[in-house]
PDB file of C-alpha atoms in Angstrom:
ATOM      1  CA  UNK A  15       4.025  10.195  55.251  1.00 52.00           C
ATOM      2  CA  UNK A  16       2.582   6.762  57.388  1.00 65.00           C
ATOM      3  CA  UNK A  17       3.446   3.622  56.394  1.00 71.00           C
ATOM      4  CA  UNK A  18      -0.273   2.691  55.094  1.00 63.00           C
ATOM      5  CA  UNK A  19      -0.248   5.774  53.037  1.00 68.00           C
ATOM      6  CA  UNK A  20       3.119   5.348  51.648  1.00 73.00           C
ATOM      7  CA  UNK A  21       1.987   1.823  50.563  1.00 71.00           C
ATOM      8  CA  UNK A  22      -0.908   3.182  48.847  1.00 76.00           C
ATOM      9  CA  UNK A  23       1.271   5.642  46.562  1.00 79.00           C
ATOM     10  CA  UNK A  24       3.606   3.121  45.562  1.00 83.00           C
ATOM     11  CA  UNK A  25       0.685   0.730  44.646  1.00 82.00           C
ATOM     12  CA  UNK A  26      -0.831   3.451  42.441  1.00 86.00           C
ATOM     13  CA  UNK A  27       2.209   3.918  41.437  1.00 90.00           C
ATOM     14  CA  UNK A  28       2.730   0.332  39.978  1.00 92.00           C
ATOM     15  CA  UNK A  29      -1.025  -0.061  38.898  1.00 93.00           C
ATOM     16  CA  UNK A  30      -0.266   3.527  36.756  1.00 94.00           C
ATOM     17  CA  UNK A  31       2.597   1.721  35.207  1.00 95.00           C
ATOM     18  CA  UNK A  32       1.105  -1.471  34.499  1.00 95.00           C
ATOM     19  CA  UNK A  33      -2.017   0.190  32.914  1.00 95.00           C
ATOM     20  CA  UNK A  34       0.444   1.792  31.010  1.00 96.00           C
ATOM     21  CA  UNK A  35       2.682  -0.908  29.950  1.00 95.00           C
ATOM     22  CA  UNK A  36      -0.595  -2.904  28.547  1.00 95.00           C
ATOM     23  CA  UNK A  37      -1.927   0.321  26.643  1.00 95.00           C
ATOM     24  CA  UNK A  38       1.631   0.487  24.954  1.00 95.00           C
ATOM     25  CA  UNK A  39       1.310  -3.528  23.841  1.00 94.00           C
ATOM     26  CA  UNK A  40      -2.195  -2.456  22.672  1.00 93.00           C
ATOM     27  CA  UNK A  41      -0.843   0.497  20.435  1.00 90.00           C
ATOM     28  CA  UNK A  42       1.938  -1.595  18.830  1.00 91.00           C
ATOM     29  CA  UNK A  43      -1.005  -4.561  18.397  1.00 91.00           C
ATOM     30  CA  UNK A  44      -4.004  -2.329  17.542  1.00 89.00           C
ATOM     31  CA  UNK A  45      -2.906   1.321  17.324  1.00 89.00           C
ATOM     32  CA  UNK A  46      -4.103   4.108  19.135  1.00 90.00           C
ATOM     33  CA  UNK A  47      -7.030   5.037  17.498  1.00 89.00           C
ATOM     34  CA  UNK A  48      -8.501   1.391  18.693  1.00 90.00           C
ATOM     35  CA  UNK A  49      -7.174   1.809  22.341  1.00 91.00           C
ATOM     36  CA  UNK A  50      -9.918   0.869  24.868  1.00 90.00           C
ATOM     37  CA  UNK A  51      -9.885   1.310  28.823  1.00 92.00           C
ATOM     38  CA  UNK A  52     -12.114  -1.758  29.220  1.00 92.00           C
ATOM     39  CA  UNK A  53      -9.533  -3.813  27.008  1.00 93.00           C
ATOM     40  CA  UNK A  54      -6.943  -2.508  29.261  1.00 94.00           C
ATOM     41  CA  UNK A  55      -8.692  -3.168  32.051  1.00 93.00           C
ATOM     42  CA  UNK A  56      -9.720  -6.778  30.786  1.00 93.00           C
ATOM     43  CA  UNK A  57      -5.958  -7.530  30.226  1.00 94.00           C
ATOM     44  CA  UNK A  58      -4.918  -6.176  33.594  1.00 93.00           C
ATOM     45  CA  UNK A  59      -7.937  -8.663  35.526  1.00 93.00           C
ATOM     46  CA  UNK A  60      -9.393  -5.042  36.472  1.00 91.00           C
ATOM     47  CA  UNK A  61     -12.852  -4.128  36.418  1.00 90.00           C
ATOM     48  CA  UNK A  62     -13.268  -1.207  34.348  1.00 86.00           C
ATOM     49  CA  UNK A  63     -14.536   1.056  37.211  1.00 88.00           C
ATOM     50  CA  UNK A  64     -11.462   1.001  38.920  1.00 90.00           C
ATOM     51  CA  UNK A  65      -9.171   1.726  36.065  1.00 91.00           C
ATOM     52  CA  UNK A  66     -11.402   4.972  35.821  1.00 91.00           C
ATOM     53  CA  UNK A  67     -10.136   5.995  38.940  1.00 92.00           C
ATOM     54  CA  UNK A  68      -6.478   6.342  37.917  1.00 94.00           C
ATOM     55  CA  UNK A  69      -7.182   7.132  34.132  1.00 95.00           C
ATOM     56  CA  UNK A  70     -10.775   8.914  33.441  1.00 94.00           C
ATOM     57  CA  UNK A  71     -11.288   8.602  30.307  1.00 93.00           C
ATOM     58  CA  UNK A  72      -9.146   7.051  26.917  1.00 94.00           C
ATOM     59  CA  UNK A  73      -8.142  10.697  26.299  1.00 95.00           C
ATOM     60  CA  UNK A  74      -6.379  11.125  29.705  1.00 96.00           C
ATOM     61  CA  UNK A  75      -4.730   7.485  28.726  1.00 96.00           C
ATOM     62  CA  UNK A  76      -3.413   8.524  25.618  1.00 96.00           C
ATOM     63  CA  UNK A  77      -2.412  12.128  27.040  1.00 97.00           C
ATOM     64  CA  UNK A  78      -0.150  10.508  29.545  1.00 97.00           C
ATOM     65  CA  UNK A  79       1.439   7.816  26.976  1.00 97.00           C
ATOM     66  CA  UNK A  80       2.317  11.398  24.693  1.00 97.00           C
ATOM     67  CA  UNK A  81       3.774  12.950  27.586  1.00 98.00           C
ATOM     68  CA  UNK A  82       6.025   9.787  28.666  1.00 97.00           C
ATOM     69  CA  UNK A  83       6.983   9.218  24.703  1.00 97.00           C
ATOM     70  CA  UNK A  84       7.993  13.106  24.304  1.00 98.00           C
ATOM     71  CA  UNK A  85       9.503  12.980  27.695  1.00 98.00           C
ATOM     72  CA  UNK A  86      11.657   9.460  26.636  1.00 98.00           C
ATOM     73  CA  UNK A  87      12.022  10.751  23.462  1.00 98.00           C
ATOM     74  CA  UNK A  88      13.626  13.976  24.881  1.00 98.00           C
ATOM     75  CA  UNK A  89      16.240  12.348  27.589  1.00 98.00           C
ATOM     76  CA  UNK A  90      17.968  10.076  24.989  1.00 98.00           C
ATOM     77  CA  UNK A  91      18.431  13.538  22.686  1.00 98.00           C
ATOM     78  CA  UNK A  92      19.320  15.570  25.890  1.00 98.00           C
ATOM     79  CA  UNK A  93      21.894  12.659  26.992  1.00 98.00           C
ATOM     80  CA  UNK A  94      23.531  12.265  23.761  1.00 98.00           C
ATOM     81  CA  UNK A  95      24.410  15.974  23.489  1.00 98.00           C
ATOM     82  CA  UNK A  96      25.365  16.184  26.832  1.00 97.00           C
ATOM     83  CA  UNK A  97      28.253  13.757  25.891  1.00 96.00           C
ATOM     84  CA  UNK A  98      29.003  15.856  22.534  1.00 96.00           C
ATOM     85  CA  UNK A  99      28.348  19.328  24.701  1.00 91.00           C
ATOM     86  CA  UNK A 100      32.171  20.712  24.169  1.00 92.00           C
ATOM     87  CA  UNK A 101      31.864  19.420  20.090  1.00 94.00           C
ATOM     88  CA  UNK A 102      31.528  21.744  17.193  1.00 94.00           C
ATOM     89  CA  UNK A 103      28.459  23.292  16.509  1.00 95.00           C
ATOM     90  CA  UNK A 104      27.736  20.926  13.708  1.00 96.00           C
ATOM     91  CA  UNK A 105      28.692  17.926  15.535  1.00 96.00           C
ATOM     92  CA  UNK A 106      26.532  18.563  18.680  1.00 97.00           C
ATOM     93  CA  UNK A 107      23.113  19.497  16.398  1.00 98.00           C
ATOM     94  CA  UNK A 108      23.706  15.617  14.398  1.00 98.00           C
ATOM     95  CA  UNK A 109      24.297  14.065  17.354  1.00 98.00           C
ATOM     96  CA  UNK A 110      20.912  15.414  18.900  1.00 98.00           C
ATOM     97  CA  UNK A 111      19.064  14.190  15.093  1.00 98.00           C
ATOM     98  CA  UNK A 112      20.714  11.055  15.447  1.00 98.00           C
ATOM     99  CA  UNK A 113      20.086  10.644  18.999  1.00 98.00           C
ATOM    100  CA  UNK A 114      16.301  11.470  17.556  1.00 98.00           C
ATOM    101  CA  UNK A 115      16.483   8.455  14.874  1.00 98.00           C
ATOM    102  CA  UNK A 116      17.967   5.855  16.923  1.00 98.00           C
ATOM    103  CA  UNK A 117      15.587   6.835  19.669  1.00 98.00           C
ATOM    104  CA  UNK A 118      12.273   6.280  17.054  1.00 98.00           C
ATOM    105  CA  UNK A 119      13.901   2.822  15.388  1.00 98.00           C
ATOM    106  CA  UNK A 120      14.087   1.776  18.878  1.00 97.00           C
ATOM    107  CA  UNK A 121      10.090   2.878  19.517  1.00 96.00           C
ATOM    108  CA  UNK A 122       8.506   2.698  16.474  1.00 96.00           C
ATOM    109  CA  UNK A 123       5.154   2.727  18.119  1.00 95.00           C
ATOM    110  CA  UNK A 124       5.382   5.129  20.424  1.00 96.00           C
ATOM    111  CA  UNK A 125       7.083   7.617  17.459  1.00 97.00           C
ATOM    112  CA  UNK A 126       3.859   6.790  15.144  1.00 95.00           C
ATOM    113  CA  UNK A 127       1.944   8.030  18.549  1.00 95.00           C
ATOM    114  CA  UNK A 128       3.450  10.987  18.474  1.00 96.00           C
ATOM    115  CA  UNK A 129       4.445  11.667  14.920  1.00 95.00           C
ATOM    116  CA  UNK A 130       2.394   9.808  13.033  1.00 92.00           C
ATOM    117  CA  UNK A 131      -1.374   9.626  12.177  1.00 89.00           C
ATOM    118  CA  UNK A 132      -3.635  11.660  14.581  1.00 91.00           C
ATOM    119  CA  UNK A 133      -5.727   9.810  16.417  1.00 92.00           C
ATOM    120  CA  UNK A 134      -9.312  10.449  15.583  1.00 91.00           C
ATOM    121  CA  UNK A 135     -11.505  12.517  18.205  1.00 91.00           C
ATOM    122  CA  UNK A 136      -8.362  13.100  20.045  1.00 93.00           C
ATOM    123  CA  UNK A 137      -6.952  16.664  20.433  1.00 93.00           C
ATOM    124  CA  UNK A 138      -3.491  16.738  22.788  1.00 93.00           C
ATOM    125  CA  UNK A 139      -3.991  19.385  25.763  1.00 95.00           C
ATOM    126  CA  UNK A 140      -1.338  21.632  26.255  1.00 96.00           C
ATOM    127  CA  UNK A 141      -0.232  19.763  28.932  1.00 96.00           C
ATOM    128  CA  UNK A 142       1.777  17.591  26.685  1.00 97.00           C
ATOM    129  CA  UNK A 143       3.696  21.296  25.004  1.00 96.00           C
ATOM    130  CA  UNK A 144       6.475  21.170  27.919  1.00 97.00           C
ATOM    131  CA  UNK A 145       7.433  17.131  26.940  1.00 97.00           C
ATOM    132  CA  UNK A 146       6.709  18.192  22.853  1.00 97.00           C
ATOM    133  CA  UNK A 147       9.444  21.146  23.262  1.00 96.00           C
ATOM    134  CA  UNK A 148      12.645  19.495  24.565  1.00 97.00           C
ATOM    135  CA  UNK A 149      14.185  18.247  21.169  1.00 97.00           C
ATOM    136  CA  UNK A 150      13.235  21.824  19.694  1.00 96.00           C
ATOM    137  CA  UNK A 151      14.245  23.626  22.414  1.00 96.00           C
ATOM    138  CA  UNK A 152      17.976  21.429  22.607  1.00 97.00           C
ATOM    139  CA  UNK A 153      18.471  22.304  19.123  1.00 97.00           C
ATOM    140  CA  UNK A 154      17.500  26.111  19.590  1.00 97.00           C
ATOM    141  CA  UNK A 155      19.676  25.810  21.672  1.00 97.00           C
ATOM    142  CA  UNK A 156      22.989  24.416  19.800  1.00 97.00           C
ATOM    143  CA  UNK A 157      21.713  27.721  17.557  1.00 97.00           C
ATOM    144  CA  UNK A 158      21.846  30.095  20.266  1.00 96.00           C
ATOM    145  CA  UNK A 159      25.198  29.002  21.817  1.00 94.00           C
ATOM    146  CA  UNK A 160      26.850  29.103  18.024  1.00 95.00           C
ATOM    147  CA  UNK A 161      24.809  32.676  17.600  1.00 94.00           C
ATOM    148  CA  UNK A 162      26.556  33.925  20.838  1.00 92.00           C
ATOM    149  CA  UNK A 163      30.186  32.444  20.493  1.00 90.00           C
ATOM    150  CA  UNK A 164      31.902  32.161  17.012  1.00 82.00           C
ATOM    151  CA  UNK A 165      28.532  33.271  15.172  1.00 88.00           C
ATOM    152  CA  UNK A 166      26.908  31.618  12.210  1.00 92.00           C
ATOM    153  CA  UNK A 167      25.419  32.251   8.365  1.00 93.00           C
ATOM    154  CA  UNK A 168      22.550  34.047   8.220  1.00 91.00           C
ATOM    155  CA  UNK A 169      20.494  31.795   5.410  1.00 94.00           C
ATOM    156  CA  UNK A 170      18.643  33.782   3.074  1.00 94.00           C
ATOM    157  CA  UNK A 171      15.101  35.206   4.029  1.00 96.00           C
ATOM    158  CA  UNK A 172      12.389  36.018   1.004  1.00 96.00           C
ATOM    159  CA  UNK A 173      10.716  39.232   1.558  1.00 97.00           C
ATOM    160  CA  UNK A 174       7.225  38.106   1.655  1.00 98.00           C
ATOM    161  CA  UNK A 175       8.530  35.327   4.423  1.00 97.00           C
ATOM    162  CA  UNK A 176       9.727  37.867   6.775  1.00 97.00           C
ATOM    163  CA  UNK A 177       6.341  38.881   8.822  1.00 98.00           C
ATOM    164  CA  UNK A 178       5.997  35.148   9.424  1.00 98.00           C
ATOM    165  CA  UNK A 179       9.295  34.691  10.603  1.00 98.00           C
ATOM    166  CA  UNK A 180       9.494  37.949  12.427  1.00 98.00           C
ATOM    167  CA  UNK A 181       6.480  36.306  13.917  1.00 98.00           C
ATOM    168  CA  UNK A 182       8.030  32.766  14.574  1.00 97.00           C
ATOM    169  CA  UNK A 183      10.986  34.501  15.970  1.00 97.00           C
ATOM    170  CA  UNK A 184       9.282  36.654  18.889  1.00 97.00           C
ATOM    171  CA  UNK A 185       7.355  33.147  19.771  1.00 95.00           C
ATOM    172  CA  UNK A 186      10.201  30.865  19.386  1.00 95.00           C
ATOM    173  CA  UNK A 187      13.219  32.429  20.457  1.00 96.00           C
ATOM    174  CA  UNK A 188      13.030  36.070  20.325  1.00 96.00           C
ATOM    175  CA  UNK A 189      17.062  36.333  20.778  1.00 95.00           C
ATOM    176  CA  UNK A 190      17.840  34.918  17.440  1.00 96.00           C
ATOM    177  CA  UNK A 191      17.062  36.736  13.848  1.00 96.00           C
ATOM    178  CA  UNK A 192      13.944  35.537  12.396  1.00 97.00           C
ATOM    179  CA  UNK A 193      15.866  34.305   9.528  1.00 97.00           C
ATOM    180  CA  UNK A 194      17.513  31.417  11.821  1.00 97.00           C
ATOM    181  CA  UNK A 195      14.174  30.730  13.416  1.00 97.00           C
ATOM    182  CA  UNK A 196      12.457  30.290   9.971  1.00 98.00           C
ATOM    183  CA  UNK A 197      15.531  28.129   8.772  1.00 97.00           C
ATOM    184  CA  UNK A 198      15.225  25.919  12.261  1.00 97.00           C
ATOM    185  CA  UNK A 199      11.374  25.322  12.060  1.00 97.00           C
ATOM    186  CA  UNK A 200      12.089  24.303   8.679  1.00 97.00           C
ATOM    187  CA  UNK A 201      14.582  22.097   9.487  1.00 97.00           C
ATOM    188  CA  UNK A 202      13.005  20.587  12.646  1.00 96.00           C
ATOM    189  CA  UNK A 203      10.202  19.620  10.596  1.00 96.00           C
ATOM    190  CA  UNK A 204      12.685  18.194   7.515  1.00 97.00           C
ATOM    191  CA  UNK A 205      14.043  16.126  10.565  1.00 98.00           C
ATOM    192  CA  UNK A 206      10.959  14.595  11.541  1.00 97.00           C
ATOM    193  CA  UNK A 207      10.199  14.121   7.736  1.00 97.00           C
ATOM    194  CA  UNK A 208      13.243  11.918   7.548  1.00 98.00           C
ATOM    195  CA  UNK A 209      13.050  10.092  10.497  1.00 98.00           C
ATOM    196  CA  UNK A 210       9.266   9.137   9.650  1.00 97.00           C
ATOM    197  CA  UNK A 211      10.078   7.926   6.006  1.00 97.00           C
ATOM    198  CA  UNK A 212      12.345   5.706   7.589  1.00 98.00           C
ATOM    199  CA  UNK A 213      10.498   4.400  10.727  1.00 97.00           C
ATOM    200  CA  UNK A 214       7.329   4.117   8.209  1.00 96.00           C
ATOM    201  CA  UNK A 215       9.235   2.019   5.619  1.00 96.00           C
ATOM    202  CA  UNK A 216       9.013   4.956   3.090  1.00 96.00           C
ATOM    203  CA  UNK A 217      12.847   4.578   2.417  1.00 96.00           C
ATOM    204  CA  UNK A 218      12.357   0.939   1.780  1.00 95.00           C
ATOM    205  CA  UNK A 219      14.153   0.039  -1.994  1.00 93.00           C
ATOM    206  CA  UNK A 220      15.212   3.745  -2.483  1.00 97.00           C
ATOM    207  CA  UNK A 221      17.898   4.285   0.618  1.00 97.00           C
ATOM    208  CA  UNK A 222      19.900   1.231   1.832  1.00 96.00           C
ATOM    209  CA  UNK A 223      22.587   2.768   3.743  1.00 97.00           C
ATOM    210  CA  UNK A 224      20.595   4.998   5.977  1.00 97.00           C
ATOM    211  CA  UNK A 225      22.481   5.755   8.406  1.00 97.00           C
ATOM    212  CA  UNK A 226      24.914   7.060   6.669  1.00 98.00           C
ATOM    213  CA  UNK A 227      22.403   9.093   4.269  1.00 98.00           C
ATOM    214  CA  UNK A 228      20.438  10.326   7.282  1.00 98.00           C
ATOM    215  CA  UNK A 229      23.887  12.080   9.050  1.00 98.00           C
ATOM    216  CA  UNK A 230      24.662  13.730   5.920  1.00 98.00           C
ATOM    217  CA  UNK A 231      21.000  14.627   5.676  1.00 98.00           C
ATOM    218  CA  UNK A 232      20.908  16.266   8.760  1.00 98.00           C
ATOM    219  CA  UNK A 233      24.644  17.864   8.567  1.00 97.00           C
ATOM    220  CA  UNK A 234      23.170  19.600   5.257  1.00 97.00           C
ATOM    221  CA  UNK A 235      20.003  21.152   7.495  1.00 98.00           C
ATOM    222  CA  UNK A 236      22.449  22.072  10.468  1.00 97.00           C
ATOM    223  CA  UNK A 237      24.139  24.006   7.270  1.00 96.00           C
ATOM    224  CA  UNK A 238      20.641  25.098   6.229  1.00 96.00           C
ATOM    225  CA  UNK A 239      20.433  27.060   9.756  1.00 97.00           C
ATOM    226  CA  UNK A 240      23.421  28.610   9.155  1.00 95.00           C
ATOM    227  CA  UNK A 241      25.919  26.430  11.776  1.00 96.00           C
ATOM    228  CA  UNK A 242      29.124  26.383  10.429  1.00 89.00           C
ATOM    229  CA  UNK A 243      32.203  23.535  10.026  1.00 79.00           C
ATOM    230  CA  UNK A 244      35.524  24.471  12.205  1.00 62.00           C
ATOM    231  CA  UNK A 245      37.809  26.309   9.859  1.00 55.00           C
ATOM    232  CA  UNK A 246      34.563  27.070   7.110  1.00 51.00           C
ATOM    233  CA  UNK A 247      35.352  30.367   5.595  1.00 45.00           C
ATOM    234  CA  UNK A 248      33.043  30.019   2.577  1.00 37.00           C
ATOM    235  CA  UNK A 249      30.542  32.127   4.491  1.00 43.00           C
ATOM    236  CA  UNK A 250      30.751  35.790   6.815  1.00 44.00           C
ATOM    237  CA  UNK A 251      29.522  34.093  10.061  1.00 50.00           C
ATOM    238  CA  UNK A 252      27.401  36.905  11.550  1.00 56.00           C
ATOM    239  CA  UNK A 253      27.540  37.507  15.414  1.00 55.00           C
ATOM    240  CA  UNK A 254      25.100  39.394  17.467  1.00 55.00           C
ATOM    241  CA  UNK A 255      26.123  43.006  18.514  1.00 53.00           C
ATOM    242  CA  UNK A 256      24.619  42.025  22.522  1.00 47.00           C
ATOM    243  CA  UNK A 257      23.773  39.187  23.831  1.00 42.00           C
ATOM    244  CA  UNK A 258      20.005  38.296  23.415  1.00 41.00           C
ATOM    245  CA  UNK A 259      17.200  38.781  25.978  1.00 37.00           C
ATOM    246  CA  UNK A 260      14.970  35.670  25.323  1.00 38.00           C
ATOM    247  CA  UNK A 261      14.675  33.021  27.727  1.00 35.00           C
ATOM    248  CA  UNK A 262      16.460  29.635  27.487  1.00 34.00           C
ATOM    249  CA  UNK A 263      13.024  28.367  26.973  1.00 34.00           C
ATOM    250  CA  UNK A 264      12.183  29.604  23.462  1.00 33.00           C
ATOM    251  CA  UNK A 265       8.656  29.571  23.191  1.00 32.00           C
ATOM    252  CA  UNK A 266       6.404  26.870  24.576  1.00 28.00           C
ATOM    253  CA  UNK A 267       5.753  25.715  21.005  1.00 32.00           C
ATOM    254  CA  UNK A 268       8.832  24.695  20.274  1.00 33.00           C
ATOM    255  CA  UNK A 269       9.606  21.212  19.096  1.00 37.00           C
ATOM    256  CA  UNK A 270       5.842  20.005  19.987  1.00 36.00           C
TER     257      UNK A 270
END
């Protein structure tokens, strides 16, 4: 690459960032249904014309603020179990949800972006599904590894539930039984649930200790999935008879 060229990339580069960093201000000021380009643009001392040209439309804006959020959102889960990687089961899936809460009290803004309201006239491409999937996927994962080592308890799977977790299962993560995958998407979204009521002020006056009630919270739902405590014997863990032919990936709809 020439000099003058390399020059240009890095100032796109910073402009991209800095157009950023000024729509992020604007959600945590306005929100994101009232983001504008020209405001951006106005803030930056851009005309509006040029921002165009590295951001078409407020669509493409938002779109790449989702994908960074998910993306930031999934490094601080994927480093904290990293460091917990050789831990129980148990420990490694609440370290991931608390990696997950400490992440969204740090970013409340950019959690409501992705987890809270939708933002009217705005649907997110599936360009955003890889960045959406890395929390679900990591704790598909803790599953999976439990599944195929010391095994886990199967939770209980109504009859009339099992096409849709059949279903979920051959989407999701086609190596585990579909009553583990029905038991994680219900837990992924009771994890979301909790770290919203918090971020949102629902827990204001009812929880005061929250950190404390939000591990136990989410050592009940890595229960609920069927993970089990070293030296638990209150349950058969189940293992599989081979191991599993799905992909590490899951199911591109995982965790978005």
């Amino acid at each position: 690459m020439s000099t003058a060229r390399g020059a240009r990339a890095r100032a796109r580069t910073e402009i991209t960032a800095a157009i950023k960093d000024e729509a992020r201000r604007q959600l945590a000021a306005e929100g994101a249904a009232k983001l504008s380009l020209r405001a951006v643009a106005r803030e930056l001392g851009m005309v509006s014309s040029a921002l165009y040209r590295y951001f078409p439309s407020r669509d493409d804006l938002l779109t790449a603020l989702i994908i960074d959020a998910y993306d930031s959102l999934g490094e601080a889960a994927e480093s904290a179990h990293a460091k917990a990687a050789d831990a129980e089961p148990v420990q490694q899936w609440t370290t991931v949800c608390e990696a997950v809460r400490a992440w969204a009290l740090a970013h409340p803004h950019e959690y409501a972006l992705i987890y809270g309201s939708p933002v009217p006239g705005y649907s997110a491409p599936d360009s955003t599904v890889p960045a959406a999937s890395r929390v679900g996927l990591l704790l598909i994962g803790v599953v999976r590894e439990a599944w195929e080592g010391r095994g886990i308890a199967r939770p209980p799977l109504p009859a009339d539930l099992r096409p849709e977790a059949e279903r979920m299962m051959a989407d999701l993560a086609p190596d585990l039984p579909p009553e583990v995958v029905a038991a994680l998407v219900s837990a992924w979204a009771q994890l979301y649930g909790l770290v919203g009521f918090e971020v949102f002020g629902q827990f204001h006056r009812v929880v005061e200790d929250r950190a404390v009630f939000f591990t136990h919270a989410v050592t009940q739902l890595a229960h609920h999935v069927g993970l089990l405590n070293h030296g638990r014997t209150a349950e058969t863990p189940h293992r599989p008879q081979g191991r599993g032919k799905g992909t590490a990936s899951g199911g591109r709809r995982a965790g978005s």
